PDB file of C-alpha atoms in Angstrom:
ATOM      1  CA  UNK A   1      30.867  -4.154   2.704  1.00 56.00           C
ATOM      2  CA  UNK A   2      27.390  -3.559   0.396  1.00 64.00           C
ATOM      3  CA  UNK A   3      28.754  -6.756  -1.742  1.00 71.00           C
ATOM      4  CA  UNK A   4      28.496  -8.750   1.655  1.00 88.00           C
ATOM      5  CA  UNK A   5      25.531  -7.928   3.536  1.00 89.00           C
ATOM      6  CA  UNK A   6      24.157  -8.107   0.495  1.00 92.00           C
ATOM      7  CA  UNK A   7      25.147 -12.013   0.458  1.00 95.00           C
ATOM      8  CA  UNK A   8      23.812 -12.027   3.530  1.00 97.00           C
ATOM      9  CA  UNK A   9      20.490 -10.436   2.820  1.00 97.00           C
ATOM     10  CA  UNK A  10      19.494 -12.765  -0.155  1.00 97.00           C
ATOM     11  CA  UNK A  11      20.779 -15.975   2.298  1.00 97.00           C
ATOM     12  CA  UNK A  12      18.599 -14.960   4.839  1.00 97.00           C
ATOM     13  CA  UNK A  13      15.554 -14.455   1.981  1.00 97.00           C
ATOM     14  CA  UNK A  14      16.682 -17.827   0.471  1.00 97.00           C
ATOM     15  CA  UNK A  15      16.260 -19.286   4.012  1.00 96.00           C
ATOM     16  CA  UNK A  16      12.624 -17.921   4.965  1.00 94.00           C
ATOM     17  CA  UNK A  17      11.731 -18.499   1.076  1.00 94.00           C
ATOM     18  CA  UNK A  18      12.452 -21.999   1.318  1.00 95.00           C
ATOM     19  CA  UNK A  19      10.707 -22.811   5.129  1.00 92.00           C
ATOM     20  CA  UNK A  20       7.531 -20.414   3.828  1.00 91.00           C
ATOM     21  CA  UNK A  21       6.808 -22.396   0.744  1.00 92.00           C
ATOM     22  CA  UNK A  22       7.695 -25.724   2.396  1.00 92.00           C
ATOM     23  CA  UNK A  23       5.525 -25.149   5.318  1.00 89.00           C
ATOM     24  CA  UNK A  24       2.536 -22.683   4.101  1.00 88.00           C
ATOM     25  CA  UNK A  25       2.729 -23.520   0.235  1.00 89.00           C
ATOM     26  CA  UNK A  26      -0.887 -22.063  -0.156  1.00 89.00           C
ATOM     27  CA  UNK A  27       0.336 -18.849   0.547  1.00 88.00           C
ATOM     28  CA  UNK A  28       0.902 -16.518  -2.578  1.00 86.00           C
ATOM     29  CA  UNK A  29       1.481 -13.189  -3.138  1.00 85.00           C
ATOM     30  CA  UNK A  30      -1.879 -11.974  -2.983  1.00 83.00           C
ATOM     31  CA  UNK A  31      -3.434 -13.745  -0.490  1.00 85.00           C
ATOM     32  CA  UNK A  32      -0.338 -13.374   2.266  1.00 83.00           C
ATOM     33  CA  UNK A  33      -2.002 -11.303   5.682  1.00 76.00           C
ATOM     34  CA  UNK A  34       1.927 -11.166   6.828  1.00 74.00           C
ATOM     35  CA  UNK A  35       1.572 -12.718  10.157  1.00 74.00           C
ATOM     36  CA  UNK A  36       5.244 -14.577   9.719  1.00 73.00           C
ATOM     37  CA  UNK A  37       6.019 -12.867  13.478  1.00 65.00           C
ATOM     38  CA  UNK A  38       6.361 -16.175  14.767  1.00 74.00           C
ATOM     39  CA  UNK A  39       9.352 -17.262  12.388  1.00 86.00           C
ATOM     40  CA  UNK A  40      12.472 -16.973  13.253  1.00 91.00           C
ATOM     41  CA  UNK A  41      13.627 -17.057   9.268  1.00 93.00           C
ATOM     42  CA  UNK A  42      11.369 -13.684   8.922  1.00 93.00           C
ATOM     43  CA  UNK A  43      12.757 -12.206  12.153  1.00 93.00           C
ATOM     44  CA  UNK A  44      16.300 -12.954  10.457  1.00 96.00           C
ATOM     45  CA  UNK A  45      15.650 -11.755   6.987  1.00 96.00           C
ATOM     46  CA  UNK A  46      13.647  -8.654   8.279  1.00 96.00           C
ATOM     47  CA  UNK A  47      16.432  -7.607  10.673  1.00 97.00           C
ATOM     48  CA  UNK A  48      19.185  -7.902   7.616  1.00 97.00           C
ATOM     49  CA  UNK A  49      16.996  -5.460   5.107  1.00 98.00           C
ATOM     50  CA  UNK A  50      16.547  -3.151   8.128  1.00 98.00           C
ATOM     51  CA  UNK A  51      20.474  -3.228   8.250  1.00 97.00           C
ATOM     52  CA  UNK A  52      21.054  -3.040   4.607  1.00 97.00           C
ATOM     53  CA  UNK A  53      18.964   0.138   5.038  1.00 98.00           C
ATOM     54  CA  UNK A  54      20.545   1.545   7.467  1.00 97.00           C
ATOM     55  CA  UNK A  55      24.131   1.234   6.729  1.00 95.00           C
ATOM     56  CA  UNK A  56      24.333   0.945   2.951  1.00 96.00           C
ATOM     57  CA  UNK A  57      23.933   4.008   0.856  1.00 96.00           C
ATOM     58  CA  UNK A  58      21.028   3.081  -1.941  1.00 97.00           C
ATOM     59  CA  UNK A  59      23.265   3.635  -4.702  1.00 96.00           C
ATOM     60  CA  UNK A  60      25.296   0.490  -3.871  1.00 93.00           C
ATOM     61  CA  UNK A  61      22.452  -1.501  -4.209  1.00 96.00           C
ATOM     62  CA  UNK A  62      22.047  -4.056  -7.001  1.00 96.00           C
ATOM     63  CA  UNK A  63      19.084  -5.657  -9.102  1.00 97.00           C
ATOM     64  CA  UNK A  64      19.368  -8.671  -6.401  1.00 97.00           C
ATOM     65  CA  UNK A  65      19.847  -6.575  -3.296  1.00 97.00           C
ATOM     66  CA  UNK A  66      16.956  -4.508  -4.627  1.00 98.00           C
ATOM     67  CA  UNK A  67      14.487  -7.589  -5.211  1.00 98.00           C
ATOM     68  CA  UNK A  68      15.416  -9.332  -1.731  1.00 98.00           C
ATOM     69  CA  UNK A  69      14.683  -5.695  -0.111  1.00 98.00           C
ATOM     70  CA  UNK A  70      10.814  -5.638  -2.229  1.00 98.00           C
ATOM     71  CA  UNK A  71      10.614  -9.266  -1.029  1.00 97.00           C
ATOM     72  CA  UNK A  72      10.796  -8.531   2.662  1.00 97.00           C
ATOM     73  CA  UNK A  73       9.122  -5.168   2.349  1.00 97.00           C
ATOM     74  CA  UNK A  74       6.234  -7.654   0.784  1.00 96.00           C
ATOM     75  CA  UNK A  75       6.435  -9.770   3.859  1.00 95.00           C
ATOM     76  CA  UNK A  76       5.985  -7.020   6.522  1.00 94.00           C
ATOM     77  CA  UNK A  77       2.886  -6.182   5.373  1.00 93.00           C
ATOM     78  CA  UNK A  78       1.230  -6.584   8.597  1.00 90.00           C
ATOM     79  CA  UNK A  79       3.316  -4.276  10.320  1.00 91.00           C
ATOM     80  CA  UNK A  80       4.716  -2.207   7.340  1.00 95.00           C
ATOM     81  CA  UNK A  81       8.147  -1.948   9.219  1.00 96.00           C
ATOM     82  CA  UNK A  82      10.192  -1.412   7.147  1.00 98.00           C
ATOM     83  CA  UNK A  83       8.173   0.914   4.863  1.00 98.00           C
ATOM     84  CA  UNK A  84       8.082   3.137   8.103  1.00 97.00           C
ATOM     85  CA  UNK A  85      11.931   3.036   8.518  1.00 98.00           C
ATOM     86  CA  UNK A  86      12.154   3.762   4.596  1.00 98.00           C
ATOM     87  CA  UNK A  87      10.580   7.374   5.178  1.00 96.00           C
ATOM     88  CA  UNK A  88      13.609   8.432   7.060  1.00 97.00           C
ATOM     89  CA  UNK A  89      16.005   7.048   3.963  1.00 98.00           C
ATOM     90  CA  UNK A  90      14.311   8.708   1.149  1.00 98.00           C
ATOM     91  CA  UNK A  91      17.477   7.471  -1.490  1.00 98.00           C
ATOM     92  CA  UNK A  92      15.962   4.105  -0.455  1.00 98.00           C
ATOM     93  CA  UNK A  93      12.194   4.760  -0.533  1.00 98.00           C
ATOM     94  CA  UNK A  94      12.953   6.515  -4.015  1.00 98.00           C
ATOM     95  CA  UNK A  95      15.097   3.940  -5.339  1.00 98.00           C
ATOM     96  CA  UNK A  96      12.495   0.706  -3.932  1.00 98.00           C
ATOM     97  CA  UNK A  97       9.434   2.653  -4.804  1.00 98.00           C
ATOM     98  CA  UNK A  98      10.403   3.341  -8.936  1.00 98.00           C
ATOM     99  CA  UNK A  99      11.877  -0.442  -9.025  1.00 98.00           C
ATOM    100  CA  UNK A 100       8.387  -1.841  -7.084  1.00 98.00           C
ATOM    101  CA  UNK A 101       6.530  -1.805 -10.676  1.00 98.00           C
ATOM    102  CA  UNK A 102       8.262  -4.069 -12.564  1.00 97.00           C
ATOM    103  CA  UNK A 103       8.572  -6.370  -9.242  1.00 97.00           C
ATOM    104  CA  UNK A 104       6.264  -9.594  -8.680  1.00 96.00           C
ATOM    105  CA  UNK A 105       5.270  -8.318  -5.042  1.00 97.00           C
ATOM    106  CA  UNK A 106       2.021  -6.825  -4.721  1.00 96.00           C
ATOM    107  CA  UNK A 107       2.446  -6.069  -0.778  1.00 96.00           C
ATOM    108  CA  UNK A 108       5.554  -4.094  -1.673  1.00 97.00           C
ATOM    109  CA  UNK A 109       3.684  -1.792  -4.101  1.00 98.00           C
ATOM    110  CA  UNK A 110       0.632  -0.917  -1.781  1.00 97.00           C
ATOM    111  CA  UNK A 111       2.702   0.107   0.793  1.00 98.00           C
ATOM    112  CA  UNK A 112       4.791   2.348  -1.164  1.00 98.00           C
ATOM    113  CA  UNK A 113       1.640   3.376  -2.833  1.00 98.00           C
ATOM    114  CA  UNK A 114       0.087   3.898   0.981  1.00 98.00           C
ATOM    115  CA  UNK A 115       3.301   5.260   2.029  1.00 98.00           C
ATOM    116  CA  UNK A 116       4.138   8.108  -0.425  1.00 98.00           C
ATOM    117  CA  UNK A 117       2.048  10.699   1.044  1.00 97.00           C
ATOM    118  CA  UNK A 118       4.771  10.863   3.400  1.00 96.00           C
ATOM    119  CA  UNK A 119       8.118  10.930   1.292  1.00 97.00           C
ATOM    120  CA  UNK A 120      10.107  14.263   1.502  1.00 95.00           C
ATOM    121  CA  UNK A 121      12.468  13.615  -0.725  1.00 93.00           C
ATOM    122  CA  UNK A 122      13.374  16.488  -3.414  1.00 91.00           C
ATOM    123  CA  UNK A 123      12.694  14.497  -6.693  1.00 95.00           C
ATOM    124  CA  UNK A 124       9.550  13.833  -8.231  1.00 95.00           C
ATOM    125  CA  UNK A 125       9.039  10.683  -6.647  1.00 98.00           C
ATOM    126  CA  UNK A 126       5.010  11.920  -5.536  1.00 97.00           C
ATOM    127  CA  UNK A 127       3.932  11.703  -9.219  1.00 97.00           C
ATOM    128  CA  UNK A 128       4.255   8.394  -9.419  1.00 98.00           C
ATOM    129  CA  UNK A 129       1.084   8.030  -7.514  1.00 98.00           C
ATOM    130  CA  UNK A 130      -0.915   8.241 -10.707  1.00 98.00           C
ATOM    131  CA  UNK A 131       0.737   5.373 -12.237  1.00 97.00           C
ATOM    132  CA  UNK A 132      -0.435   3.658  -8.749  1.00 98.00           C
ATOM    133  CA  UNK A 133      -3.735   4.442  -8.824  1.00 96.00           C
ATOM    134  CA  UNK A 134      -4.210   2.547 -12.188  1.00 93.00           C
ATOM    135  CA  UNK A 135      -2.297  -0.159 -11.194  1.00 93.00           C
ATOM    136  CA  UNK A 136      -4.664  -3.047 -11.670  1.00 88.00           C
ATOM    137  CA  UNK A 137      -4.852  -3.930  -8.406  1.00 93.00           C
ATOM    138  CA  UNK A 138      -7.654  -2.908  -6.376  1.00 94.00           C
ATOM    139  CA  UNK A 139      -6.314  -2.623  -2.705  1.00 95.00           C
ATOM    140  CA  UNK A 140      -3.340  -0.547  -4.036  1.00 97.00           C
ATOM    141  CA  UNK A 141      -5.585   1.490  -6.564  1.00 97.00           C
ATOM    142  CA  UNK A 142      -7.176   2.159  -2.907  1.00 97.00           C
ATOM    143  CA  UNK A 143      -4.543   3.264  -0.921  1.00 98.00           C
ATOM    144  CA  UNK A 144      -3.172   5.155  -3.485  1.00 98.00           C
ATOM    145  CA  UNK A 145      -6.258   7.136  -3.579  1.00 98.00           C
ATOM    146  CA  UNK A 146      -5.992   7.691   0.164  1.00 98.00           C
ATOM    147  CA  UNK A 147      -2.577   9.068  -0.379  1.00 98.00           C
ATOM    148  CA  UNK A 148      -3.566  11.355  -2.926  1.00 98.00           C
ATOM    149  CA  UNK A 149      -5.666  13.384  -0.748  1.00 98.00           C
ATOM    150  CA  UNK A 150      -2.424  14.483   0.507  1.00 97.00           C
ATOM    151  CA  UNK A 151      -0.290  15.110  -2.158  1.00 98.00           C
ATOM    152  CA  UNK A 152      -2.830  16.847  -4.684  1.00 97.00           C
ATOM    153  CA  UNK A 153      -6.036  17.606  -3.009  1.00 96.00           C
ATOM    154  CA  UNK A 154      -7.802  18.956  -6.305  1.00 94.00           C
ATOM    155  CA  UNK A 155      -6.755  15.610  -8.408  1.00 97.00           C
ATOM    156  CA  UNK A 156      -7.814  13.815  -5.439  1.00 98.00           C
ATOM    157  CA  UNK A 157     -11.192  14.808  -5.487  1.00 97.00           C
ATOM    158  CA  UNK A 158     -11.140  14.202  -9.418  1.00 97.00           C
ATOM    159  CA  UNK A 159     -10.022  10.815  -9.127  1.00 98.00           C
ATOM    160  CA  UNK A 160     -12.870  10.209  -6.338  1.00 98.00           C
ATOM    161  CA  UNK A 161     -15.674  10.776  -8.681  1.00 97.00           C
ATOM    162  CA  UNK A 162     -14.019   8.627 -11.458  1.00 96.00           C
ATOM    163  CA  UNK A 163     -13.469   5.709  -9.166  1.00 96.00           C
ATOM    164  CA  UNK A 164     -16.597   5.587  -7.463  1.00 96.00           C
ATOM    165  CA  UNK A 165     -18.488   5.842 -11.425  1.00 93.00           C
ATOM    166  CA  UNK A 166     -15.746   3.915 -13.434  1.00 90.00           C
ATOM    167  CA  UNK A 167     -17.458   0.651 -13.323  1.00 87.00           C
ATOM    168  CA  UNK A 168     -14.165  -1.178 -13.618  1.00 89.00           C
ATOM    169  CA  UNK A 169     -15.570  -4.366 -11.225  1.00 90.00           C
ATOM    170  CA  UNK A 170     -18.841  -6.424 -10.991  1.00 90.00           C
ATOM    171  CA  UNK A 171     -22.240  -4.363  -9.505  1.00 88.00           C
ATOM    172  CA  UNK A 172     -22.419  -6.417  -6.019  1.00 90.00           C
ATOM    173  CA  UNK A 173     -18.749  -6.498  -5.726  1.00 93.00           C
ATOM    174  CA  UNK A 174     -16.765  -6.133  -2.713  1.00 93.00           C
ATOM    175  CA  UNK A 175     -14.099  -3.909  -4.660  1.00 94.00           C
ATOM    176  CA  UNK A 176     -16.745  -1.196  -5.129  1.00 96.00           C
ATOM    177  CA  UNK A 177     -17.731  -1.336  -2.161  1.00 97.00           C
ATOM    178  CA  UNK A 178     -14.757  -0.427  -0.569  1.00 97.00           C
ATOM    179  CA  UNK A 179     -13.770   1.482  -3.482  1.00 96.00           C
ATOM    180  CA  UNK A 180     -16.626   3.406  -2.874  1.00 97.00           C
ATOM    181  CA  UNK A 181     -15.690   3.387   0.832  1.00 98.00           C
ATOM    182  CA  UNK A 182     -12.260   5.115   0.486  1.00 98.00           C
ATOM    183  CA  UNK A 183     -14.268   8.163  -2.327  1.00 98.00           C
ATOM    184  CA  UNK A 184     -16.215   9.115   1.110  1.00 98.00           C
ATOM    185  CA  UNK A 185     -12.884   9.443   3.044  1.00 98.00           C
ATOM    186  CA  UNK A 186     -11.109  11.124   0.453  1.00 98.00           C
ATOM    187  CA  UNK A 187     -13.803  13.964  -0.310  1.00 98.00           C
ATOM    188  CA  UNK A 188     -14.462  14.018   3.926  1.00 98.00           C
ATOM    189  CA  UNK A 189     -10.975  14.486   3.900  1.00 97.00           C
ATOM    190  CA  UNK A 190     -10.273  17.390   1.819  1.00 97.00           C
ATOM    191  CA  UNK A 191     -13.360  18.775   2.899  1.00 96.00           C
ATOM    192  CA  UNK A 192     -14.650  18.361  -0.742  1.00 97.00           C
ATOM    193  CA  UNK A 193     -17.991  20.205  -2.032  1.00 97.00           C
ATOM    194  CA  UNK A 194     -19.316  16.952  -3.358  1.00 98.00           C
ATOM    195  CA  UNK A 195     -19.162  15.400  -0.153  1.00 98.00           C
ATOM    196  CA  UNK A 196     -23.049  16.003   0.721  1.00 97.00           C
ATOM    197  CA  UNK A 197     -24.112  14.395  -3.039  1.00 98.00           C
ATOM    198  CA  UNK A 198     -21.734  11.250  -2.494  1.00 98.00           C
ATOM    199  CA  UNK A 199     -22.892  10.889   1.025  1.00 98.00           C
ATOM    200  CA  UNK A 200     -26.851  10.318  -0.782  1.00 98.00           C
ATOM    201  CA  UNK A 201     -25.619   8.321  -3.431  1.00 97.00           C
ATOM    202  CA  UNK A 202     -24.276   6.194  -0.390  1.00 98.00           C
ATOM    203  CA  UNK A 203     -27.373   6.191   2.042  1.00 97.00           C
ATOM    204  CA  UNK A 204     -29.256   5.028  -1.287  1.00 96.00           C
ATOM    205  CA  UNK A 205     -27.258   2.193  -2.103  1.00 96.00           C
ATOM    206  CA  UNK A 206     -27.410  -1.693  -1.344  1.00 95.00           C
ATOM    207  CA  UNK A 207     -24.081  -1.520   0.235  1.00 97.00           C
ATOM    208  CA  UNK A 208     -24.254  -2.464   4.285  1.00 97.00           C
ATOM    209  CA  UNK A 209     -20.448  -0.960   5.100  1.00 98.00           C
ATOM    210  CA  UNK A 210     -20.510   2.077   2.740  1.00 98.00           C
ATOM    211  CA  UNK A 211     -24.167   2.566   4.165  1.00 98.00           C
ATOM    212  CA  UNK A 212     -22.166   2.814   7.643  1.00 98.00           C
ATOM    213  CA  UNK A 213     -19.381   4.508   6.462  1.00 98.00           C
ATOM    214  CA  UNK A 214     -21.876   7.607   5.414  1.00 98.00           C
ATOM    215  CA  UNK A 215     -23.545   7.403   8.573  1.00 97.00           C
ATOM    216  CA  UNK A 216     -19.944   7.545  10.373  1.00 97.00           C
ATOM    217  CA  UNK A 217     -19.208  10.456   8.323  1.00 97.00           C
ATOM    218  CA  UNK A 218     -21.973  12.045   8.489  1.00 96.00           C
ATOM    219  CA  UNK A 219     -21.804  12.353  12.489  1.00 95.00           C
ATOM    220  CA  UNK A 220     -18.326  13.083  12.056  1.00 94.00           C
ATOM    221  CA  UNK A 221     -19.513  15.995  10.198  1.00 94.00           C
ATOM    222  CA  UNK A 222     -21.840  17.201  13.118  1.00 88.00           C
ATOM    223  CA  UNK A 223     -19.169  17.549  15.614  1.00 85.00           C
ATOM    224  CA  UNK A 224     -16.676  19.901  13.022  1.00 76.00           C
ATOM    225  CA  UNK A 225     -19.982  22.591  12.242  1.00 64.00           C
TER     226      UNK A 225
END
């Protein structure tokens, strides 16, 4: 049964593979917004890894049934579907989330970096957040922060002072921006004692949306006093 809908599964990613690059061939990895809602080849392949989910057990999974799984996962990244239907399979999310690194999909590894906050699973699946959050890639370095607020509080708010001073992209950039962006969160968030400083260090700055975002906070702040 696995060995078959597994067949299936990698047709049906074969199939929306093939119509994606023929008809949207400027589309990569990293610049895909996952708005394939309107294709019946997604609808297909996305309803087959929701089955192979639900009705395989993850240890009959194999390295291709794995990679077509990361590849759709990597497609719903405008709903994050199936990432949400992985929390109630934690074999799965386990098994998808470890194999994620040395996979080509960036989409898949945000959302499992986004998504492990809320794992329950009874292996130590959460520590892999720290390999996330110096991933290389900015938007999952970023939601990997946001998750660690959650699992590790304390490390959370160490990891928000070292990404907002790490100087890892360009002054003017739009990654430290919203790098910068997500710190605020995280230390409003865990209710953090250097909230107050970073909210300044904000105000002060040349950045328009993390200007905002400390103003947002800061009345957010007024109505919890």
């Amino acid at each position: 049964m696995a060995k078959d809908i597994g067949i299936l599964l990698h047709k049906k990613v074969q199939r929306f593979r093939k119509w994606a690059e023929t008809n949207y061939p400027e589309i990569t990895e990293d610049n895909d917004n996952g708005e394939w809602c309107f294709c019946a080849r997604y609808d297909e392949m996305y309803s087959c890894a929701v089955d192979v989910i639900k009705c395989e057990p993850a240890s009959a999974a194999d390295k291709q049934m794995i990679d077509d799984l990361l590849y759709a996962i990597a497609r719903d990244n405008e709903g994050e579907n199936i990432i949400g239907i992985l929390e109630d399979y934690n074999d799965w999310f386990s098994l998808l989330c470890r194999a994620c690194f040395s996979a080509p999909y960036t989409n898949a590894k945000w959302q499992f970096a986004k998504g492990l906050k809320n794992y329950s699973g009874d292996d130590d699946l959460k520590s892999l957040i720290f390999e996330f959050l110096s991933i290389d890639n900015e938007y999952t370095e970023r939601m990997a922060l946001q998750s660690l607020a959650s699992i590790d509080p304390q490390q959370a708010e160490k990891y928000a002072v070292e990404f907002w001073n790490r100087g890892k992209y360009a002054e003017g950039s739009y990654e430290i921006e919203y790098q910068r962006i997500m710190v605020l969160h995280v230390l409003y968030q865990i209710r953090s004692d250097k909230l107050q400083e970073y909210l300044s260090l904000a105000e002060r700055s040349d950045y328009q949306y993390l200007k905002g975002n400390a103003e947002d906070i800061r009345e957010m702040l007024k109505t919890t006093e």
